Coordinates of C-alpha atoms and ligand atoms in Angstrom, one line a residue:
X23 CA -196.3 -39.0 -64.6
X24 CA -196.0 -35.8 -64.9
X25 CA -198.8 -34.0 -67.2
X26 CA -202.3 -33.1 -65.5
X27 CA -203.8 -36.2 -67.2
X28 CA -201.4 -38.7 -66.3
X29 CA -201.7 -38.3 -62.2
X30 CA -199.8 -40.8 -59.9
X31 CA -200.9 -44.1 -59.5
X32 CA -200.8 -45.9 -56.1
X33 CA -201.2 -48.9 -54.8
X34 CA -202.1 -49.6 -50.7
X35 CA -201.1 -54.0 -50.3
X36 CA -203.4 -54.8 -47.2
X37 CA -206.1 -51.8 -49.1
X38 CA -208.4 -52.9 -47.7
X39 CA -207.5 -52.9 -44.0
X40 CA -208.6 -50.0 -41.4
X41 CA -204.8 -48.0 -42.2
X42 CA -204.9 -48.9 -46.0
X43 CA -208.6 -48.3 -46.8
X44 CA -207.9 -44.6 -44.7
X45 CA -204.2 -44.1 -46.3
X46 CA -206.5 -44.5 -49.6
X47 CA -209.5 -41.9 -48.6
X48 CA -206.5 -39.6 -47.8
X49 CA -205.1 -39.5 -51.1
X50 CA -208.3 -39.4 -52.9
X51 CA -208.0 -35.3 -51.4
X52 CA -204.6 -34.9 -52.9
X53 CA -205.7 -33.6 -56.7
X54 CA -202.1 -35.6 -57.2
X55 CA -203.1 -39.6 -57.7
X56 CA -205.4 -40.9 -60.3
X57 CA -205.4 -44.2 -59.7
X58 CA -205.5 -46.0 -56.7
X59 CA -205.4 -49.9 -56.6
X60 CA -206.2 -51.2 -52.8
X61 CA -205.1 -55.5 -53.2
X62 CA -205.6 -57.0 -50.2
X63 CA -206.4 -61.4 -49.5
X64 CA -210.2 -59.9 -48.1
X65 CA -210.8 -59.6 -51.9
X66 CA -214.2 -58.7 -50.9
X67 CA -213.7 -56.6 -48.6
X68 CA -210.9 -54.8 -50.9
X69 CA -213.8 -54.6 -53.5
X70 CA -216.3 -52.9 -50.6
X71 CA -214.2 -50.7 -50.3
X72 CA -213.2 -49.6 -53.4
X73 CA -216.8 -48.8 -54.5
X74 CA -217.1 -47.3 -51.6
X75 CA -214.4 -44.7 -52.1
X76 CA -214.9 -44.0 -55.6
X77 CA -218.9 -43.3 -54.3
X78 CA -217.5 -40.4 -53.0
X79 CA -214.5 -39.5 -56.3
X80 CA -217.2 -37.0 -57.0
X81 CA -216.5 -34.6 -54.5
X82 CA -212.3 -35.2 -55.0
X83 CA -210.3 -34.1 -58.0
X84 CA -210.8 -37.1 -60.5
X85 CA -209.4 -40.2 -59.4
X86 CA -210.2 -44.0 -60.1
X87 CA -210.1 -46.3 -56.8
X88 CA -209.9 -50.6 -57.5
X89 CA -208.7 -53.0 -57.2
X90 CA -206.1 -55.8 -58.1
X91 CA -203.5 -58.4 -57.8
X92 CA -200.0 -57.9 -56.3
X93 CA -199.2 -58.2 -60.4
X94 CA -201.4 -54.1 -60.6
X95 CA -199.0 -53.1 -58.2
X96 CA -195.6 -53.2 -60.7
X97 CA -197.5 -50.0 -62.0
X98 CA -197.3 -47.9 -59.4
X99 CA -195.7 -44.7 -59.0
X100 CA -195.1 -46.1 -55.6
X101 CA -196.6 -48.5 -53.5
X102 CA -198.0 -48.2 -49.8
X103 CA -197.5 -52.0 -48.0
X104 CA -200.0 -51.9 -45.3
X105 CA -200.5 -55.5 -44.5
X106 CA -200.1 -57.1 -42.1
X107 CA -201.8 -58.5 -38.7
X108 CA -202.0 -55.2 -36.0
X109 CA -201.4 -54.0 -32.8
X110 CA -203.6 -55.8 -30.5
X111 CA -204.1 -54.2 -27.1
X112 CA -200.8 -55.3 -24.7
X113 CA -198.8 -56.3 -27.6
X114 CA -195.3 -54.1 -28.4
X115 CA -194.7 -53.2 -32.1
X116 CA -191.8 -55.8 -31.9
X117 CA -194.0 -58.5 -30.8
X118 CA -195.7 -58.5 -34.2
X119 CA -192.7 -59.1 -35.8
X120 CA -192.5 -63.0 -36.2
X121 CA -196.3 -62.9 -37.6
X122 CA -195.4 -60.0 -40.4
X123 CA -191.8 -61.2 -41.2
X124 CA -193.0 -63.8 -42.8
X125 CA -196.3 -62.7 -44.5
X126 CA -192.8 -60.1 -45.8
X127 CA -190.7 -62.7 -47.1
X128 CA -193.5 -64.2 -49.2
X129 CA -194.9 -60.9 -50.6
X130 CA -192.9 -58.9 -51.1
X131 CA -190.8 -60.6 -53.9
X132 CA -194.5 -60.6 -55.8
X133 CA -195.5 -57.6 -55.3
X134 CA -191.8 -56.0 -56.7
X135 CA -190.6 -58.1 -58.8
X136 CA -192.0 -56.5 -62.4
X137 CA -191.9 -52.6 -60.6
X138 CA -190.9 -50.0 -62.3
X139 CA -187.3 -48.5 -61.7
X140 CA -188.3 -45.5 -60.1
X141 CA -191.4 -46.5 -58.1
X142 CA -191.2 -46.0 -54.5
X143 CA -191.7 -48.6 -51.5
X144 CA -192.8 -46.7 -49.0
X145 CA -193.8 -49.7 -46.1
X146 CA -196.3 -48.7 -43.2
X147 CA -197.0 -52.1 -41.4
X148 CA -195.4 -52.7 -38.3
X149 CA -192.7 -53.0 -36.7
X150 CA -192.0 -50.9 -39.6
X151 CA -188.4 -49.8 -39.1
X152 CA -187.9 -53.8 -38.8
X153 CA -190.5 -55.1 -42.2
X154 CA -188.8 -51.8 -44.3
X155 CA -184.9 -53.9 -43.9
X156 CA -186.5 -57.0 -44.5
X157 CA -188.5 -55.4 -47.8
X158 CA -185.2 -53.8 -48.6
X159 CA -183.5 -57.4 -47.9
X160 CA -186.0 -59.8 -50.6
X161 CA -186.2 -57.4 -52.7
X162 CA -183.6 -56.1 -55.6
X163 CA -185.2 -52.5 -55.2
X164 CA -181.9 -50.0 -53.7
X165 CA -182.7 -48.4 -50.7
X166 CA -183.4 -44.9 -51.3
X167 CA -186.7 -47.0 -52.8
X168 CA -187.8 -48.2 -50.3
X169 CA -188.8 -46.0 -47.4
X170 CA -190.6 -47.2 -44.1
X171 CA -193.1 -44.1 -42.6
X172 CA -191.4 -44.5 -39.7
X173 CA -191.5 -41.4 -37.0
X174 CA -193.5 -38.6 -39.7
X175 CA -196.8 -39.9 -37.4
X176 CA -194.7 -39.2 -34.1
X177 CA -193.5 -36.5 -34.9
X178 CA -196.7 -35.2 -35.6
X179 CA -198.7 -36.0 -32.4
X180 CA -194.6 -33.9 -30.6
X181 CA -195.7 -30.9 -32.7
X182 CA -199.6 -31.5 -32.3
X183 CA -199.3 -31.9 -27.6
X184 CA -196.8 -28.6 -28.8
X185 CA -199.1 -26.9 -30.4
X186 CA -201.8 -27.3 -27.8
X187 CA -199.9 -26.4 -25.4
X188 CA -199.1 -23.8 -25.7
X189 CA -202.0 -22.5 -28.3
X190 CA -199.4 -21.7 -30.9
X191 CA -200.3 -23.3 -34.7
X192 CA -198.7 -26.6 -35.7
X193 CA -196.5 -24.9 -38.5
X194 CA -194.7 -22.7 -36.2
X195 CA -194.1 -25.7 -33.6
X196 CA -190.3 -27.3 -35.0
X197 CA -189.8 -31.0 -33.0
X198 CA -188.6 -34.0 -34.9
X199 CA -188.8 -37.0 -33.1
X200 CA -186.2 -40.0 -34.6
X201 CA -185.2 -43.9 -34.0
X202 CA -187.7 -45.9 -33.5
X203 CA -191.3 -45.7 -34.1
X204 CA -191.9 -47.6 -30.7
X205 CA -190.9 -47.6 -27.2
X206 CA -187.6 -46.5 -27.6
X207 CA -188.3 -43.9 -30.1
X208 CA -186.4 -40.2 -29.1
X209 CA -187.7 -36.9 -28.9
X210 CA -185.3 -34.0 -30.1
X211 CA -185.8 -31.3 -27.3
X212 CA -181.6 -29.2 -28.3
X213 CA -183.8 -29.1 -31.9
X214 CA -187.4 -28.4 -30.2
X215 CA -188.7 -24.3 -31.1
X216 CA -191.5 -22.4 -31.9
X217 CA -191.2 -20.2 -34.2
X218 CA -187.3 -20.0 -34.3
X219 CA -187.3 -19.8 -30.4
X220 CA -185.8 -22.8 -28.5
X221 CA -188.0 -24.3 -26.7
X222 CA -186.3 -23.2 -23.2
X223 CA -186.1 -20.1 -23.6
X224 CA -189.6 -20.2 -25.0
X225 CA -190.9 -22.1 -22.0
X226 CA -189.0 -19.1 -20.0
X227 CA -191.5 -16.4 -21.6
X228 CA -194.7 -18.4 -21.3
X229 CA -193.5 -19.1 -17.2
X230 CA -193.4 -23.2 -17.2
X231 CA -191.4 -23.2 -13.9
X232 CA -190.4 -26.5 -14.4
X233 CA -189.8 -28.1 -17.9
X234 CA -188.5 -32.0 -16.9
X235 CA -192.5 -32.3 -16.3
X236 CA -193.5 -30.9 -18.9
X237 CA -191.2 -32.8 -21.0
X238 CA -191.6 -35.9 -19.1
X239 CA -195.5 -35.2 -19.8
X240 CA -195.0 -35.0 -23.3
X241 CA -192.5 -37.7 -23.4
X242 CA -195.1 -40.3 -22.0
X243 CA -198.0 -38.9 -23.9
X244 CA -196.9 -39.2 -27.5
X245 CA -194.9 -42.5 -26.6
X246 CA -197.9 -44.1 -25.5
X247 CA -200.6 -43.3 -28.0
X248 CA -200.8 -45.8 -30.3
X249 CA -201.1 -47.6 -26.7
X250 CA -204.0 -45.7 -25.9
X251 CA -205.8 -45.3 -28.6
X252 CA -205.0 -49.2 -30.2
X253 CA -207.3 -49.7 -26.1
X254 CA -210.1 -47.4 -26.6
X255 CA -211.2 -47.8 -30.1
X256 CA -209.3 -50.8 -31.1
X257 CA -206.6 -49.5 -33.9
X258 CA -205.4 -46.5 -35.0
X259 CA -206.1 -45.5 -38.5
X260 CA -206.8 -41.2 -39.2
X261 CA -203.8 -40.3 -38.0
X262 CA -201.4 -42.6 -40.1
X263 CA -203.4 -42.2 -42.7
X264 CA -202.8 -38.5 -42.9
X265 CA -199.5 -39.5 -42.4
X266 CA -198.8 -41.7 -45.0
X267 CA -200.8 -40.0 -47.7
X268 CA -198.8 -36.5 -46.9
X269 CA -195.4 -38.2 -47.6
X270 CA -196.9 -39.8 -50.7
X271 CA -198.1 -37.1 -51.4
X272 CA -193.9 -35.9 -51.0
X273 CA -192.3 -37.9 -53.5
X274 CA -195.3 -37.8 -57.0
X275 CA -195.2 -34.5 -55.9
X276 CA -191.5 -34.1 -55.8
X277 CA -191.3 -32.0 -53.4
X278 CA -188.1 -32.4 -51.6
X279 CA -189.7 -32.1 -48.1
X280 CA -187.7 -33.0 -45.3
X281 CA -189.8 -36.1 -43.0
X282 CA -188.5 -38.1 -39.7
X283 CA -189.1 -41.4 -42.3
X284 CA -187.2 -45.0 -41.7
X285 CA -184.5 -45.2 -44.6
X286 CA -180.9 -47.2 -44.3
X287 CA -178.3 -45.7 -42.1
X288 CA -174.8 -45.6 -43.1
X289 CA -172.4 -43.9 -40.6
X290 CA -174.9 -41.1 -38.8
X291 CA -175.1 -40.6 -35.4
X292 CA -172.4 -43.9 -35.4
X293 CA -175.6 -45.7 -36.5
X294 CA -174.9 -48.6 -40.0
X295 CA -177.3 -51.3 -41.8
X296 CA -180.3 -50.5 -40.1
X297 CA -184.0 -49.2 -40.9
X298 CA -184.6 -46.3 -38.9
X299 CA -185.7 -42.8 -38.6
X300 CA -183.8 -39.3 -38.9
X301 CA -185.0 -36.4 -41.3
X302 CA -184.5 -37.5 -44.4
X303 CA -185.4 -35.2 -47.6
X304 CA -187.6 -36.9 -49.9
X305 CA -188.6 -36.6 -53.5
X306 CA -189.8 -38.6 -56.6
X307 CA -186.0 -41.0 -56.1
X308 CA -187.4 -41.4 -52.4
X309 CA -184.9 -40.6 -50.4
X310 CA -182.2 -37.8 -51.5
X311 CA -180.2 -37.6 -48.1
X312 CA -180.1 -37.8 -45.0
X313 CA -179.7 -35.5 -42.2
X314 CA -177.5 -34.9 -38.1
X315 CA -178.4 -33.5 -35.6
X316 CA -176.5 -32.3 -33.0
X317 CA -178.0 -33.8 -30.7
X318 CA -176.7 -33.7 -26.9
X319 CA -175.3 -36.8 -25.2
X320 CA -178.1 -38.0 -24.1
X321 CA -179.7 -38.3 -26.7
X322 CA -176.8 -39.1 -29.0
X323 CA -176.2 -42.4 -26.4
X324 CA -180.7 -42.6 -27.1
X325 CA -180.6 -42.6 -30.2
X326 CA -178.2 -45.8 -30.3
X327 CA -179.6 -47.4 -28.1
X328 CA -182.7 -47.7 -30.1
X329 CA -181.1 -48.1 -32.9
X330 CA -179.5 -51.5 -31.3
X331 CA -182.6 -52.6 -29.9
X332 CA -183.7 -52.5 -34.3
X333 CA -180.5 -54.0 -35.0
X334 CA -181.0 -56.9 -32.8
X335 CA -184.4 -57.5 -34.0
X336 CA -183.4 -57.8 -37.4
X337 CA -181.0 -60.8 -35.6
X338 CA -183.1 -62.0 -33.9
X339 CA -185.5 -63.0 -37.8
X340 CA -182.5 -64.2 -39.6
X341 CA -183.5 -62.0 -42.6
X342 CA -181.5 -65.5 -44.6
X343 CA -184.4 -67.9 -43.5
X344 CA -187.4 -64.8 -43.9
Ligands
NAD422 P1 -206.3 -54.2 -40.5 O1 -206.0 -55.9 -39.6 O2 -207.1 -53.5 -40.4 O3 -205.5 -54.8 -42.3 C1 -204.4 -54.8 -42.4 C2 -204.9 -55.9 -44.5 O4 -203.8 -56.9 -44.5 C3 -206.5 -56.7 -44.0 O5 -207.2 -56.3 -44.0 C4 -205.6 -58.3 -44.6 O6 -206.5 -58.4 -44.7 C5 -204.5 -57.6 -45.1 N1 -203.4 -59.2 -45.7 C6 -202.8 -59.6 -44.6 N2 -201.5 -60.0 -45.2 C7 -201.5 -59.8 -46.5 C8 -201.1 -60.3 -47.7 N3 -200.4 -61.3 -47.6 N4 -201.6 -59.9 -49.1 C9 -202.3 -58.7 -48.5 N5 -203.3 -58.3 -47.8 C10 -202.6 -59.0 -46.5 O7 -204.2 -53.8 -39.3 P2 -204.9 -52.2 -40.0 O8 -205.0 -51.3 -38.7 O9 -205.1 -51.4 -41.0 O10 -203.0 -52.3 -39.6 C11 -201.7 -52.5 -40.8 C12 -201.2 -52.3 -39.9 O11 -200.6 -51.2 -40.5 C13 -200.9 -52.3 -38.6 O12 -199.7 -53.3 -38.6 C14 -200.1 -51.8 -37.6 O13 -199.9 -52.3 -37.3 C15 -199.6 -51.0 -38.7 N6 -200.0 -49.3 -38.4 C16 -198.6 -48.6 -38.5 C17 -198.6 -47.6 -38.0 C18 -196.7 -46.9 -38.5 O14 -196.9 -46.0 -38.0 N7 -196.2 -46.7 -38.3 C19 -198.9 -46.8 -38.0 C20 -200.8 -47.3 -37.3 C21 -201.3 -48.9 -37.6

């Protein structure tokens, strides 16, 4: 990477699936990616997706899409992993764990064996926090180079909900979802502001009478979004694809951007040895540092509970045995 002709290479393992192919589509517009490699056991479908995507490349900045095997990931600057089974209606993300952990235990060592030292792996497959931990555990990669997409999408959903609620441009809404990408995720109301005005003061300004009711309605909307979309159309793909493409672009662009990716925690909010989302600075080296909020007591307890839920899944899995 670096020169204009040497744009980044991104491999997408699971690239023939709904999330993988939509992510490829979103990445084609970035201008930062010169080659996208779709890696999937559904090889005919991957070849079809690559052909279809290439036929739009005339309208984007120059980029080639091709298929490849696990060893083709070794040339990539970023390897996105969307491979695995997707969430069925009424199935929680944690229910998917057993199915997907087995796939990862076989696949990740093959994918990462010959990776360049400066490559970053971005895990998307659910349950993303646990599978990010599995990816780090079964590979030889340092933790800062294994990132989960975590609550990047949930944070976007939270900001979008507030933006629509108050008719304020999304870039003026500052709000974060932290913790597990799943049912125990935590919306950080204490740090939420619109244009720098704290949410409670902003609600007084807009004559919102019942802030608790508003918070609980938005929490339900954000937390249940994936269930509702899956119920209606079978899977989620566009929102997550935009979120994953954005995270990939921040890495390739060496942006030092702050995103709520899932990363290995090391004492933040009293949490250790678990992959979980907090705001983290992301650049070409992966995660540079992890930030801590000044959480209120309820939020701190909620994020610790969220960590305990992810940790329990990791322990149930017995990583050494997968
Ligand atoms: P999908 O079934 O459409 O695609 C999964 C793809 O993985 C398939 O093409 C399949 O052939 C491939 N695959 C399976 N095993 C493989 C292997 N060993 N090697 C290579 N490829 C393999 O599913 P989807 O809708 O694209 O969802 C993919 C994953 O992303 C699911 O786990 C889903 O829950 C998750 N997801 C995560 C988020 C998030 O925010 N983290 C959001 C939406 C979906």
